[in-house]
Amino acid sequence: MTRVLSAVAWPYTNGPRHIGHVAGFGVPSDVFSRFMRMAGHDVLMVSGTDEHGTPILVLADNEGMPARELVDKYNQVIVDDLCGLGLSYDLFTRTTTGNHYAVVQEMFETCRRNGYMVEETTQTAISPSTGRTLPDRYIEGTCPICGYKEARGDQCDNCGNQLDPTDLIDPRSKINGETPEFKDTQHWFLDLPALADALGEWLDQREATGLWRPNVIKFSQNILKEIRPRAMTRDIDWGIPVPGWEDQPSKRLYVWFDAVIGYLSASIEWARRLGEPDKWREWWNDAEAESYYFMGKDNIVFHSQIWPAELLAYNGQGDKGGEPGTFGTLNLPTEVVSSEFLTFGDSQFSTSRGNVIYVGDFLARYGPDALRYYICAAGPETSDAAFTWADFVTRNNSELVAGWGNLVNRTATMVAKNFGEIPAAGALEEVDEQVLATVREGFTTVGGLIEKHRLRAAIAEAMRVVGEVNKYLTVTEPYKMKDQSQRERLATVLHVAAQCVSDCNTLLSPFLPHSANQVHAALGGEGELMPMPRVEQVEELEPDNGAGHVSYSIITGEYSGTPAWESRPVTVGAPVAKPTPIFTKLDPSVVEEELARFGA
């Protein structure tokens, strides 16, 4: 058994999440986490909503409400959507908690004590019309490195280089188009150059494992070439107070610094709520523990440079040395698992441009497993992938319904009609042995692919196995065995089919946990096969630490009942009734309906 930290990117509370978001961070992390639990590992899956930064203030102004009211509103939407999708978090929390404030401030103070936070004078962008600081991402201009005309003030999405707003040629505000003014101000900078050698050595070690996706490791190594100090505070009144600058309430720790620390603070909060306040250390201080970070490609820099640099600075492992603080020596990521973008046809998903399909809307119309299946089978694993309604309907009908759903339905129907329960098997013939062996082999092949984050290949292999079981029923023709002399053979074939369906359900359960429970019940199983997450309202752990909450919603769950990743004998005599379809076949008119809805 290995302890595995599944660290899932933190969705920003500037609105509901769309399906492109969960294709990057949500579904891939949950499939992996569920599989690793089934494989016998001790998994801790954590995340939460990212709630600081100037964009929240800008949106709050636009919606006519305080920032805290805005993040409360969208936190609840996101919590409900991600729980509805079945993401099996041990804890999904938020960055506006007293616990998070305390953890972030401890990280900052130790990094500064070790010499990796340096105070410098810099220029900050100000809106001439409002006098408010403009966030880097709300400033656009021409990239000085590659010439891309829509580079942001923090990063060029074309060449991937980190930028400052002052680097941009012809900078302009995305809010109103005005040219920002720049003024001198004092800020704390993370001394990335003093951590560059340690970062490079860590990345080389990661590359040597051969596990990281090539695009992720190469991008991460390339951005080291232009490394420079990065400001970790901002002139803003919405965020975590800066230790030592309590007399300057207009300065806060920047969201870049605090959000990634959420992986640690969520782990600590989980342990505290469990009543074992030091249990998080088993995933963070034990060098044998593994950690996997899941996100879209636009977040690579934060997880392969900023966060590892913060950890190295806290540990005292950069050029300046130092000693770790009260959290002890913290583990760096084992792997940064980044997906490419799921696009909306030929365009990027964009809330501001109206190119968006919200998770909640999708779940209400088509259910969670239809979306999970599509993301796993056709998602942006190693290259951008285009979502179209036509492709979604085709895959749902021809693969999920006609393949897996058909196998479940025909097997359960024949068992119910002929026996009303799982029958006992007689002597097995070669064709029976072969299909059982094929399904059992799936545990090795499918599991090995999930472990390597190759979900498209993994679900394709699982569906290939499903196809072999469908072929078995076509070859053996149990529906033609109507004579009493064929009764024993009919019982054997249907027992084998039920066993194969049960095992295929296990193979598909990390991908399709909701329907896995339905299939389990259809074959006479009791209880829940795949444990599901739940939303809970919890009390603030540190109500006096400045975060401002009394209580808030979290996602959590009890996953100790997760089944093992292996074949389990079906129970002879388990009652099987005539089934109802597990999956819904979609009418082709759905395509036009959705396109019309989008057009409206």
Coordinates of C-alpha atoms in Angstrom, one line a residue:
M1 CA 0.0 0.0 0.0
T2 CA 1.2 3.5 -0.9
R3 CA -0.2 6.8 0.4
V4 CA -1.3 8.8 -2.6
L5 CA -2.2 12.5 -2.5
S6 CA -4.6 13.4 -5.3
A7 CA -4.2 17.2 -5.5
V8 CA -6.9 18.6 -7.7
A9 CA -6.8 22.2 -9.2
W10 CA -8.8 24.8 -7.4
P11 CA -11.7 26.2 -9.5
Y12 CA -12.0 30.0 -9.3
T13 CA -15.2 31.4 -7.8
N14 CA -15.9 33.8 -10.6
G15 CA -18.9 31.8 -11.9
P16 CA -20.1 28.3 -12.5
R17 CA -17.6 25.8 -14.0
H18 CA -18.1 24.7 -17.6
I19 CA -17.4 21.2 -19.0
G20 CA -14.0 22.3 -20.3
H21 CA -12.9 22.9 -16.7
V22 CA -13.9 19.5 -15.4
A23 CA -12.3 17.8 -18.4
G24 CA -9.0 19.2 -17.3
F25 CA -9.0 18.8 -13.5
G26 CA -12.2 17.0 -12.4
V27 CA -12.9 13.7 -14.1
P28 CA -9.3 12.6 -14.7
S29 CA -8.4 13.1 -11.0
D30 CA -11.5 11.3 -9.9
V31 CA -11.0 8.3 -12.2
F32 CA -7.4 8.0 -10.9
S33 CA -8.3 8.4 -7.2
R34 CA -11.1 5.9 -7.4
F35 CA -8.9 3.4 -9.1
M36 CA -6.0 3.9 -6.7
R37 CA -8.4 3.2 -3.8
M38 CA -9.6 0.1 -5.5
A39 CA -6.0 -1.0 -6.0
G40 CA -5.4 -0.8 -2.3
H41 CA -3.7 2.5 -1.9
D42 CA -4.5 5.1 0.9
V43 CA -5.7 8.0 -1.1
L44 CA -6.3 11.6 0.1
M45 CA -8.1 13.7 -2.5
V46 CA -8.3 17.4 -1.7
S47 CA -9.2 20.7 -3.4
G48 CA -11.5 23.6 -2.9
T49 CA -12.6 26.9 -4.4
D50 CA -10.0 29.6 -5.1
E51 CA -11.6 32.8 -3.8
H52 CA -9.0 35.7 -3.7
G53 CA -7.7 38.1 -6.2
T54 CA -8.8 41.3 -8.0
P55 CA -10.9 39.6 -10.6
I56 CA -13.3 38.7 -7.7
L57 CA -13.5 42.4 -6.8
V58 CA -14.2 43.4 -10.4
L59 CA -16.9 40.8 -10.8
A60 CA -18.4 41.7 -7.4
D61 CA -18.7 45.4 -8.5
N62 CA -20.3 44.3 -11.8
E63 CA -22.9 42.2 -9.9
G64 CA -23.4 44.8 -7.2
M65 CA -22.5 42.8 -4.2
P66 CA -19.6 42.5 -1.7
A67 CA -16.8 40.1 -2.6
R68 CA -17.6 37.8 0.2
E69 CA -21.2 37.5 -0.9
L70 CA -20.0 36.8 -4.5
V71 CA -17.7 34.0 -3.5
D72 CA -20.2 32.4 -1.2
K73 CA -22.7 32.4 -4.1
Y74 CA -20.4 30.7 -6.6
N75 CA -18.8 28.4 -4.0
Q76 CA -22.1 26.8 -3.4
V77 CA -22.8 26.4 -7.1
I78 CA -19.4 24.8 -7.7
V79 CA -19.7 22.5 -4.7
D80 CA -23.1 21.2 -5.8
D81 CA -22.0 20.7 -9.4
L82 CA -18.8 18.8 -8.5
C83 CA -20.6 16.6 -6.0
G84 CA -23.2 15.9 -8.6
L85 CA -20.5 14.9 -11.0
G86 CA -19.4 12.3 -8.4
L87 CA -15.9 13.7 -7.7
S88 CA -14.9 11.7 -4.6
Y89 CA -13.1 14.3 -2.6
D90 CA -12.0 13.5 0.9
L91 CA -12.2 17.3 1.4
F92 CA -13.3 20.0 -1.0
T93 CA -13.0 23.3 1.0
R94 CA -12.2 26.9 0.1
T95 CA -9.4 29.5 0.5
T96 CA -11.4 31.9 2.6
T97 CA -11.1 29.8 5.8
G98 CA -9.3 30.6 9.0
N99 CA -7.3 27.3 8.7
H100 CA -6.1 28.3 5.2
Y101 CA -5.1 31.8 6.4
A102 CA -3.0 30.3 9.2
V103 CA -1.3 27.8 6.9
V104 CA -0.5 30.4 4.2
Q105 CA 0.9 32.8 6.8
E106 CA 3.1 30.1 8.2
M107 CA 4.4 29.3 4.8
F108 CA 5.1 32.9 4.0
E109 CA 6.9 33.6 7.3
T110 CA 9.1 30.5 7.0
C111 CA 10.0 31.3 3.3
R112 CA 10.9 34.8 4.4
R113 CA 12.9 33.6 7.4
N114 CA 14.9 31.3 5.1
G115 CA 15.7 34.3 2.8
Y116 CA 13.6 33.4 -0.2
M117 CA 11.2 36.4 0.2
V118 CA 12.9 39.6 -0.7
E119 CA 11.3 43.1 -0.5
E120 CA 11.6 45.2 -3.6
T121 CA 10.2 48.3 -5.2
T122 CA 8.1 47.5 -8.3
Q123 CA 5.5 49.2 -10.5
T124 CA 1.9 48.3 -10.2
A125 CA -0.8 48.9 -12.7
I126 CA -3.6 51.3 -11.7
S127 CA -6.9 52.1 -13.4
P128 CA -6.9 55.8 -14.1
S129 CA -10.7 55.9 -13.9
T130 CA -11.2 54.1 -10.6
G131 CA -7.8 54.3 -8.9
R132 CA -7.9 50.6 -8.2
T133 CA -5.1 48.1 -8.8
L134 CA -5.6 46.2 -12.1
P135 CA -5.0 42.5 -11.9
D136 CA -2.3 41.2 -14.2
R137 CA -4.8 39.0 -16.0
Y138 CA -7.0 42.0 -16.8
I139 CA -4.2 43.7 -18.7
E140 CA -3.5 42.7 -22.3
G141 CA -0.9 43.8 -24.8
T142 CA 1.7 42.5 -27.3
C143 CA 4.1 39.9 -26.0
P144 CA 7.7 41.3 -26.1
I145 CA 9.0 37.8 -26.7
C146 CA 6.8 36.3 -29.5
G147 CA 4.7 39.2 -30.6
Y148 CA 1.4 37.7 -29.7
K149 CA -1.1 40.6 -29.6
E150 CA -3.3 39.2 -26.8
A151 CA -0.8 38.4 -24.2
R152 CA -1.9 38.8 -20.6
G153 CA 0.0 40.8 -17.9
D154 CA 1.0 37.6 -16.1
Q155 CA 1.6 35.1 -19.0
C156 CA 1.6 34.8 -22.7
D157 CA -0.7 32.0 -23.7
N158 CA 1.1 31.7 -27.1
C159 CA 4.7 31.2 -26.0
G160 CA 4.0 30.2 -22.3
N161 CA 6.5 32.8 -20.9
Q162 CA 5.7 34.5 -17.6
L163 CA 5.3 38.3 -17.9
D164 CA 4.8 41.4 -15.9
P165 CA 2.3 44.1 -17.1
T166 CA 5.2 46.5 -17.6
D167 CA 6.7 44.0 -20.1
L168 CA 3.7 44.3 -22.5
I169 CA 3.9 46.5 -25.6
D170 CA 0.9 48.8 -25.7
P171 CA -0.8 47.5 -22.5
R172 CA -4.5 48.1 -22.2
S173 CA -7.2 47.2 -19.6
K174 CA -9.5 44.4 -20.5
I175 CA -12.2 46.0 -18.4
N176 CA -12.6 49.2 -20.3
G177 CA -9.8 49.5 -22.8
E178 CA -8.0 52.3 -21.0
T179 CA -4.2 52.5 -20.8
P180 CA -3.1 51.7 -17.2
E181 CA -0.9 54.0 -15.2
F182 CA 2.1 52.5 -13.3
K183 CA 3.2 53.6 -9.9
D184 CA 6.0 52.5 -7.5
T185 CA 5.1 50.3 -4.6
Q186 CA 6.8 47.9 -2.2
H187 CA 6.2 44.2 -2.4
W188 CA 7.5 40.8 -1.3
F189 CA 9.0 38.7 -4.1
L190 CA 9.7 35.0 -4.1
D191 CA 13.4 34.7 -5.1
L192 CA 13.0 32.1 -7.8
P193 CA 16.5 32.5 -9.1
A194 CA 17.8 31.3 -5.7
L195 CA 15.6 28.2 -6.2
A196 CA 16.4 27.6 -9.9
D197 CA 19.1 25.0 -9.4
A198 CA 17.0 23.0 -7.0
L199 CA 14.0 23.3 -9.3
G200 CA 16.1 22.2 -12.2
E201 CA 17.5 19.2 -10.3
W202 CA 14.0 18.2 -9.3
L203 CA 12.6 18.4 -12.8
D204 CA 15.6 16.4 -14.2
Q205 CA 14.8 13.7 -11.6
R206 CA 11.1 13.7 -12.7
E207 CA 12.1 13.5 -16.3
A208 CA 14.3 10.5 -15.6
T209 CA 11.3 8.6 -14.3
G210 CA 9.7 8.7 -17.8
L211 CA 6.3 9.2 -16.2
W212 CA 5.6 12.8 -16.9
R213 CA 3.8 13.7 -20.2
P214 CA 6.5 15.0 -22.5
N215 CA 4.7 18.4 -23.1
V216 CA 4.5 19.0 -19.4
I217 CA 8.1 18.2 -18.5
K218 CA 9.5 20.1 -21.5
F219 CA 7.4 23.2 -20.9
S220 CA 8.4 23.1 -17.2
Q221 CA 12.1 22.9 -18.0
N222 CA 11.9 25.6 -20.7
I223 CA 10.3 28.2 -18.3
L224 CA 13.4 27.8 -16.0
K225 CA 15.5 29.6 -18.7
E226 CA 13.8 32.9 -18.0
I227 CA 13.3 32.5 -14.3
R228 CA 13.1 35.7 -12.2
P229 CA 11.7 36.9 -8.9
R230 CA 7.9 37.0 -8.8
A231 CA 5.8 39.3 -6.6
M232 CA 3.8 37.4 -4.0
T233 CA 1.9 40.4 -2.5
R234 CA -0.4 42.9 -4.2
D235 CA -2.0 46.3 -3.5
I236 CA -5.5 45.0 -2.8
D237 CA -7.9 44.8 0.2
W238 CA -9.3 41.3 -0.6
G239 CA -7.0 38.5 0.4
I240 CA -4.8 37.2 3.2
P241 CA -3.0 39.7 5.4
V242 CA 0.7 39.9 5.0
P243 CA 2.6 39.0 8.2
G244 CA 4.5 42.0 9.4
W245 CA 2.4 44.4 7.3
E246 CA -0.6 44.3 9.5
D247 CA -0.5 48.1 9.5
Q248 CA -1.0 48.2 5.7
P249 CA -4.5 46.7 5.1
S250 CA -4.3 47.7 1.5
K251 CA -1.7 45.0 0.9
R252 CA -2.4 41.3 0.7
L253 CA -0.7 38.1 -0.2
Y254 CA -1.2 37.5 -3.9
V255 CA -3.6 34.7 -5.0
W256 CA -0.6 33.1 -6.8
F257 CA 1.0 32.5 -3.5
D258 CA -2.0 31.5 -1.4
A259 CA -4.1 29.3 -3.8
V260 CA -1.5 26.5 -4.4
I261 CA -0.9 26.3 -0.6
G262 CA -4.5 25.1 -0.5
Y263 CA -3.4 21.5 -1.2
L264 CA -1.5 21.6 2.1
S265 CA -4.1 23.6 4.1
A266 CA -7.0 21.3 2.8
S267 CA -5.0 18.3 4.0
I268 CA -4.5 19.9 7.4
E269 CA -8.2 20.8 7.6
W270 CA -9.2 17.3 6.6
A271 CA -7.1 15.9 9.5
R272 CA -8.4 18.4 12.0
R273 CA -12.0 17.6 11.1
L274 CA -11.2 13.8 11.3
G275 CA -10.0 14.4 14.9
E276 CA -6.4 13.4 14.1
P277 CA -4.7 16.7 13.6
D278 CA -1.3 15.3 12.5
K279 CA -2.6 12.6 10.2
W280 CA -2.0 14.9 7.1
R281 CA 1.8 14.4 7.7
E282 CA 1.5 10.8 6.4
W283 CA 1.0 12.3 2.9
W284 CA 3.3 15.3 3.2
N285 CA 6.3 14.4 5.4
D286 CA 6.7 10.7 4.5
A287 CA 9.2 10.6 1.5
E288 CA 7.6 7.3 0.3
A289 CA 4.2 8.9 -0.2
E290 CA 3.3 9.9 -3.7
S291 CA 1.5 13.1 -4.9
Y292 CA -0.3 13.7 -8.2
Y293 CA -1.5 17.2 -9.3
F294 CA -4.3 17.5 -11.8
M295 CA -5.0 20.6 -13.9
G296 CA -5.4 22.1 -17.4
K297 CA -2.4 23.1 -19.3
D298 CA -2.8 26.8 -18.4
N299 CA -1.9 25.9 -14.8
I300 CA 1.3 24.1 -15.4
V301 CA 3.5 27.0 -14.4
F302 CA 1.9 27.2 -11.0
H303 CA 2.4 23.5 -10.3
S304 CA 5.8 22.8 -11.8
Q305 CA 7.5 26.1 -10.8
I306 CA 5.6 28.3 -8.3
W307 CA 4.4 25.6 -5.9
P308 CA 7.6 23.5 -6.0
A309 CA 9.6 26.7 -5.4
E310 CA 7.4 27.6 -2.4
L311 CA 7.9 24.1 -1.0
L312 CA 11.7 24.2 -1.6
A313 CA 11.9 27.7 0.0
Y314 CA 9.9 26.4 3.0
N315 CA 12.1 23.4 3.3
G316 CA 15.3 25.5 3.1
Q317 CA 16.5 23.6 0.1
G318 CA 17.5 26.4 -2.2
D319 CA 20.8 28.2 -2.7
K320 CA 20.3 30.2 0.6
G321 CA 19.7 27.1 2.7
G322 CA 17.4 27.4 5.7
E323 CA 15.3 25.2 7.9
P324 CA 11.7 24.0 7.5
G325 CA 9.0 25.5 9.8
T326 CA 6.5 23.7 12.0
F327 CA 5.1 21.7 9.0
G328 CA 8.4 19.9 8.6
T329 CA 10.1 19.0 5.3
L330 CA 7.2 18.9 2.7
N331 CA 7.1 16.6 -0.3
L332 CA 7.4 17.9 -3.8
P333 CA 5.0 16.6 -6.5
T334 CA 5.5 13.1 -7.8
E335 CA 3.8 14.1 -11.1
V336 CA 2.1 17.1 -12.6
V337 CA -0.7 15.6 -14.7
S338 CA -1.8 18.3 -17.1
S339 CA -4.5 17.9 -19.7
E340 CA -4.8 20.1 -22.8
F341 CA -8.0 22.1 -23.6
L342 CA -11.4 20.8 -24.4
T343 CA -12.7 23.2 -27.0
F344 CA -16.2 24.1 -28.1
G345 CA -16.0 23.0 -31.7
D346 CA -13.3 25.2 -33.2
S347 CA -13.4 27.8 -30.4
Q348 CA -12.2 27.9 -26.9
F349 CA -14.8 27.6 -24.1
S350 CA -15.2 31.2 -22.9
T351 CA -17.8 32.4 -20.4
S352 CA -17.2 36.0 -21.4
R353 CA -17.8 35.2 -25.1
G354 CA -20.8 33.0 -24.4
N355 CA -19.0 29.9 -25.7
V356 CA -19.9 27.8 -22.7
I357 CA -21.7 24.7 -21.5
Y358 CA -22.1 24.8 -17.7
V359 CA -21.6 21.6 -15.7
G360 CA -24.9 22.0 -13.8
D361 CA -26.9 22.4 -17.1
F362 CA -25.2 19.4 -18.6
L363 CA -25.9 17.2 -15.5
A364 CA -29.6 18.3 -15.4
R365 CA -30.2 17.3 -19.0
Y366 CA -27.9 14.2 -19.5
G367 CA -26.7 13.0 -16.1
P368 CA -23.2 12.7 -14.8
D369 CA -21.9 9.4 -16.3
A370 CA -22.7 10.5 -19.9
L371 CA -20.4 13.5 -19.4
R372 CA -17.8 11.4 -17.6
Y373 CA -17.8 8.8 -20.4
Y374 CA -17.4 11.5 -23.0
I375 CA -14.5 13.2 -21.2
C376 CA -12.7 9.9 -20.7
A377 CA -13.3 8.6 -24.2
A378 CA -12.7 11.8 -26.2
G379 CA -11.2 14.2 -23.8
P380 CA -8.1 16.5 -24.1
E381 CA -5.6 14.1 -22.6
T382 CA -2.4 14.9 -24.6
S383 CA -3.8 17.3 -27.2
D384 CA -6.7 19.7 -27.5
A385 CA -10.0 17.9 -28.2
A386 CA -13.1 19.5 -29.8
F387 CA -16.5 18.9 -28.1
T388 CA -19.4 18.8 -30.5
W389 CA -23.0 17.9 -29.7
A390 CA -23.1 15.5 -32.6
D391 CA -20.1 13.6 -31.3
F392 CA -21.5 13.5 -27.8
V393 CA -24.8 12.1 -29.1
T394 CA -23.0 9.5 -31.3
R395 CA -20.7 8.3 -28.6
N396 CA -23.5 8.1 -26.0
N397 CA -25.8 6.1 -28.3
S398 CA -23.3 3.9 -30.2
E399 CA -20.9 3.2 -27.4
L400 CA -22.4 3.7 -24.0
V401 CA -26.0 2.6 -24.8
A402 CA -25.5 0.1 -27.6
G403 CA -22.3 -1.4 -26.1
W404 CA -22.3 -1.4 -22.3
G405 CA -26.0 -0.6 -21.7
N406 CA -27.1 -3.3 -24.1
L407 CA -24.9 -5.9 -22.5
V408 CA -26.3 -5.1 -19.0
N409 CA -29.9 -5.0 -20.2
R410 CA -29.8 -8.2 -22.3
T411 CA -28.0 -10.2 -19.6
A412 CA -30.3 -9.1 -16.7
T413 CA -33.4 -9.5 -18.9
M414 CA -32.5 -13.1 -19.7
V415 CA -31.6 -14.0 -16.2
A416 CA -34.8 -12.4 -14.8
K417 CA -37.0 -14.1 -17.4
N418 CA -35.5 -17.6 -17.2
F419 CA -34.5 -17.9 -13.5
G420 CA -35.4 -14.7 -11.5
E421 CA -32.0 -15.0 -9.8
I422 CA -28.3 -15.6 -10.6
P423 CA -28.2 -19.3 -11.6
A424 CA -25.5 -21.7 -10.6
A425 CA -23.1 -22.8 -13.4
G426 CA -22.6 -26.3 -14.7
A427 CA -19.5 -27.6 -16.4
L428 CA -17.7 -24.8 -18.3
E429 CA -16.9 -25.1 -22.0
E430 CA -13.9 -23.6 -23.7
V431 CA -15.9 -20.6 -25.0
D432 CA -16.9 -19.9 -21.4
E433 CA -13.4 -20.2 -20.1
Q434 CA -12.1 -17.9 -22.8
V435 CA -14.5 -15.0 -22.2
L436 CA -13.9 -15.2 -18.4
A437 CA -10.2 -15.1 -19.0
T438 CA -10.5 -12.1 -21.3
V439 CA -12.5 -10.2 -18.7
R440 CA -10.0 -11.1 -15.9
E441 CA -7.1 -9.9 -18.1
G442 CA -8.9 -6.5 -18.3
F443 CA -8.0 -5.8 -14.6
T444 CA -4.3 -5.8 -15.6
T445 CA -4.5 -3.9 -18.8
V446 CA -7.2 -1.3 -17.8
G447 CA -5.6 -0.7 -14.4
G448 CA -2.1 -0.3 -15.9
L449 CA -3.4 2.4 -18.2
I450 CA -5.3 4.3 -15.5
E451 CA -2.2 4.3 -13.3
K452 CA -0.3 6.0 -16.2
H453 CA -3.2 8.5 -16.7
R454 CA -4.0 7.1 -20.1
L455 CA -7.8 7.3 -19.6
R456 CA -8.7 7.3 -23.3
A457 CA -6.8 4.0 -23.9
A458 CA -8.1 2.6 -20.6
I459 CA -11.8 3.2 -21.2
A460 CA -11.3 2.0 -24.8
E461 CA -9.8 -1.3 -23.5
A462 CA -12.7 -1.7 -21.0
M463 CA -15.2 -1.2 -23.8
R464 CA -13.3 -3.7 -26.0
V465 CA -13.7 -6.2 -23.2
V466 CA -17.5 -5.4 -23.1
G467 CA -17.6 -6.1 -26.8
E468 CA -16.0 -9.5 -26.3
V469 CA -18.8 -10.4 -23.8
N470 CA -21.4 -9.2 -26.2
K471 CA -19.8 -11.5 -28.8
Y472 CA -20.0 -14.3 -26.3
L473 CA -23.7 -13.9 -26.0
T474 CA -24.1 -13.8 -29.8
V475 CA -22.0 -17.0 -30.2
T476 CA -23.7 -19.0 -27.4
E477 CA -27.2 -17.8 -28.2
P478 CA -28.8 -18.4 -24.8
Y479 CA -32.0 -16.8 -26.1
K480 CA -32.5 -19.8 -28.3
M481 CA -32.2 -22.3 -25.4
K482 CA -35.9 -23.0 -24.8
D483 CA -35.8 -26.8 -24.4
Q484 CA -35.7 -28.3 -20.9
S485 CA -32.7 -30.4 -22.0
Q486 CA -30.8 -27.2 -22.5
R487 CA -31.7 -25.8 -19.1
E488 CA -28.3 -26.6 -17.5
R489 CA -26.4 -25.1 -20.4
L490 CA -28.6 -22.0 -20.3
A491 CA -27.9 -21.6 -16.6
T492 CA -24.1 -21.9 -17.2
V493 CA -24.1 -19.3 -20.0
L494 CA -26.2 -16.8 -18.1
H495 CA -24.0 -17.4 -15.0
V496 CA -20.9 -16.7 -17.0
A497 CA -22.6 -13.7 -18.6
A498 CA -23.6 -12.3 -15.2
Q499 CA -20.0 -12.9 -13.9
C500 CA -18.6 -11.0 -16.9
V501 CA -21.0 -8.1 -16.6
S502 CA -20.2 -7.9 -12.9
D503 CA -16.5 -7.8 -13.6
C504 CA -16.9 -5.3 -16.5
N505 CA -18.9 -3.1 -14.1
T506 CA -15.9 -3.1 -11.8
L507 CA -13.6 -2.2 -14.7
L508 CA -15.8 0.7 -15.7
S509 CA -16.7 1.8 -12.1
P510 CA -13.9 4.4 -11.8
F511 CA -15.1 6.0 -15.0
L512 CA -18.9 5.6 -14.4
P513 CA -19.5 5.3 -10.6
H514 CA -23.2 6.3 -10.7
S515 CA -24.2 3.7 -13.2
A516 CA -21.9 1.2 -11.5
N517 CA -24.2 1.3 -8.6
Q518 CA -27.2 0.8 -10.8
V519 CA -25.6 -2.2 -12.6
H520 CA -24.7 -3.6 -9.2
A521 CA -28.3 -3.4 -8.1
A522 CA -29.6 -4.8 -11.4
L523 CA -27.6 -8.0 -10.8
G524 CA -29.0 -8.4 -7.3
G525 CA -26.2 -6.6 -5.4
E526 CA -27.0 -4.9 -2.1
G527 CA -25.9 -1.5 -1.0
E528 CA -23.6 0.9 -2.8
L529 CA -20.8 -0.6 -5.0
M530 CA -19.0 2.8 -5.5
P531 CA -19.1 5.2 -2.5
M532 CA -20.3 8.6 -3.5
P533 CA -19.4 12.1 -2.2
R534 CA -21.8 14.2 -0.2
V535 CA -22.2 17.9 0.6
E536 CA -21.9 18.9 4.3
Q537 CA -22.3 22.2 6.1
V538 CA -19.5 22.6 8.6
E539 CA -18.5 25.0 11.3
E540 CA -15.5 27.3 10.8
L541 CA -12.5 25.8 12.6
E542 CA -10.9 29.2 13.4
P543 CA -13.7 31.9 13.4
D544 CA -11.4 34.5 14.9
N545 CA -8.6 34.3 12.3
G546 CA -10.0 36.9 10.0
A547 CA -11.6 34.8 7.2
G548 CA -15.1 35.9 8.2
H549 CA -17.1 32.6 8.0
V550 CA -19.3 31.0 10.6
S551 CA -20.0 27.9 8.5
Y552 CA -19.6 26.8 4.9
S553 CA -20.3 23.8 2.6
I554 CA -17.7 21.2 1.9
I555 CA -17.6 18.0 -0.2
T556 CA -16.5 14.9 1.6
G557 CA -17.2 11.2 1.7
E558 CA -16.6 7.8 3.3
Y559 CA -14.7 5.7 0.8
S560 CA -13.5 2.8 2.9
G561 CA -16.1 0.6 1.3
T562 CA -14.6 1.0 -2.2
P563 CA -14.4 -2.5 -3.8
A564 CA -11.0 -4.1 -4.6
W565 CA -9.7 -4.0 -8.2
E566 CA -10.4 -7.7 -8.9
S567 CA -13.0 -10.2 -10.0
R568 CA -15.6 -11.0 -7.4
P569 CA -17.8 -14.1 -7.8
V570 CA -21.4 -13.3 -8.4
T571 CA -23.8 -14.5 -5.7
V572 CA -25.8 -17.5 -6.9
G573 CA -29.4 -17.0 -5.9
A574 CA -29.2 -13.2 -5.8
P575 CA -32.6 -12.0 -7.1
V576 CA -32.6 -10.4 -10.5
A577 CA -35.8 -8.5 -11.7
K578 CA -36.5 -7.3 -15.2
P579 CA -34.2 -4.3 -15.6
T580 CA -34.9 -0.7 -16.6
P581 CA -32.3 0.8 -19.0
I582 CA -29.2 2.1 -17.2
F583 CA -28.4 4.7 -19.9
T584 CA -30.6 6.9 -22.0
K585 CA -30.5 6.8 -25.8
L586 CA -30.6 10.4 -27.1
D587 CA -32.7 11.4 -30.0
P588 CA -30.6 13.0 -32.8
S589 CA -32.8 16.1 -32.5
V590 CA -30.7 16.8 -29.3
V591 CA -28.0 18.2 -31.6
E592 CA -30.3 20.9 -33.1
E593 CA -31.9 21.6 -29.8
E594 CA -28.6 22.3 -28.2
L595 CA -27.3 24.4 -31.1
A596 CA -30.5 26.4 -31.0
R597 CA -30.1 26.9 -27.2
F598 CA -26.6 28.1 -27.8
G599 CA -27.7 30.4 -30.5
A600 CA -30.3 31.9 -28.3

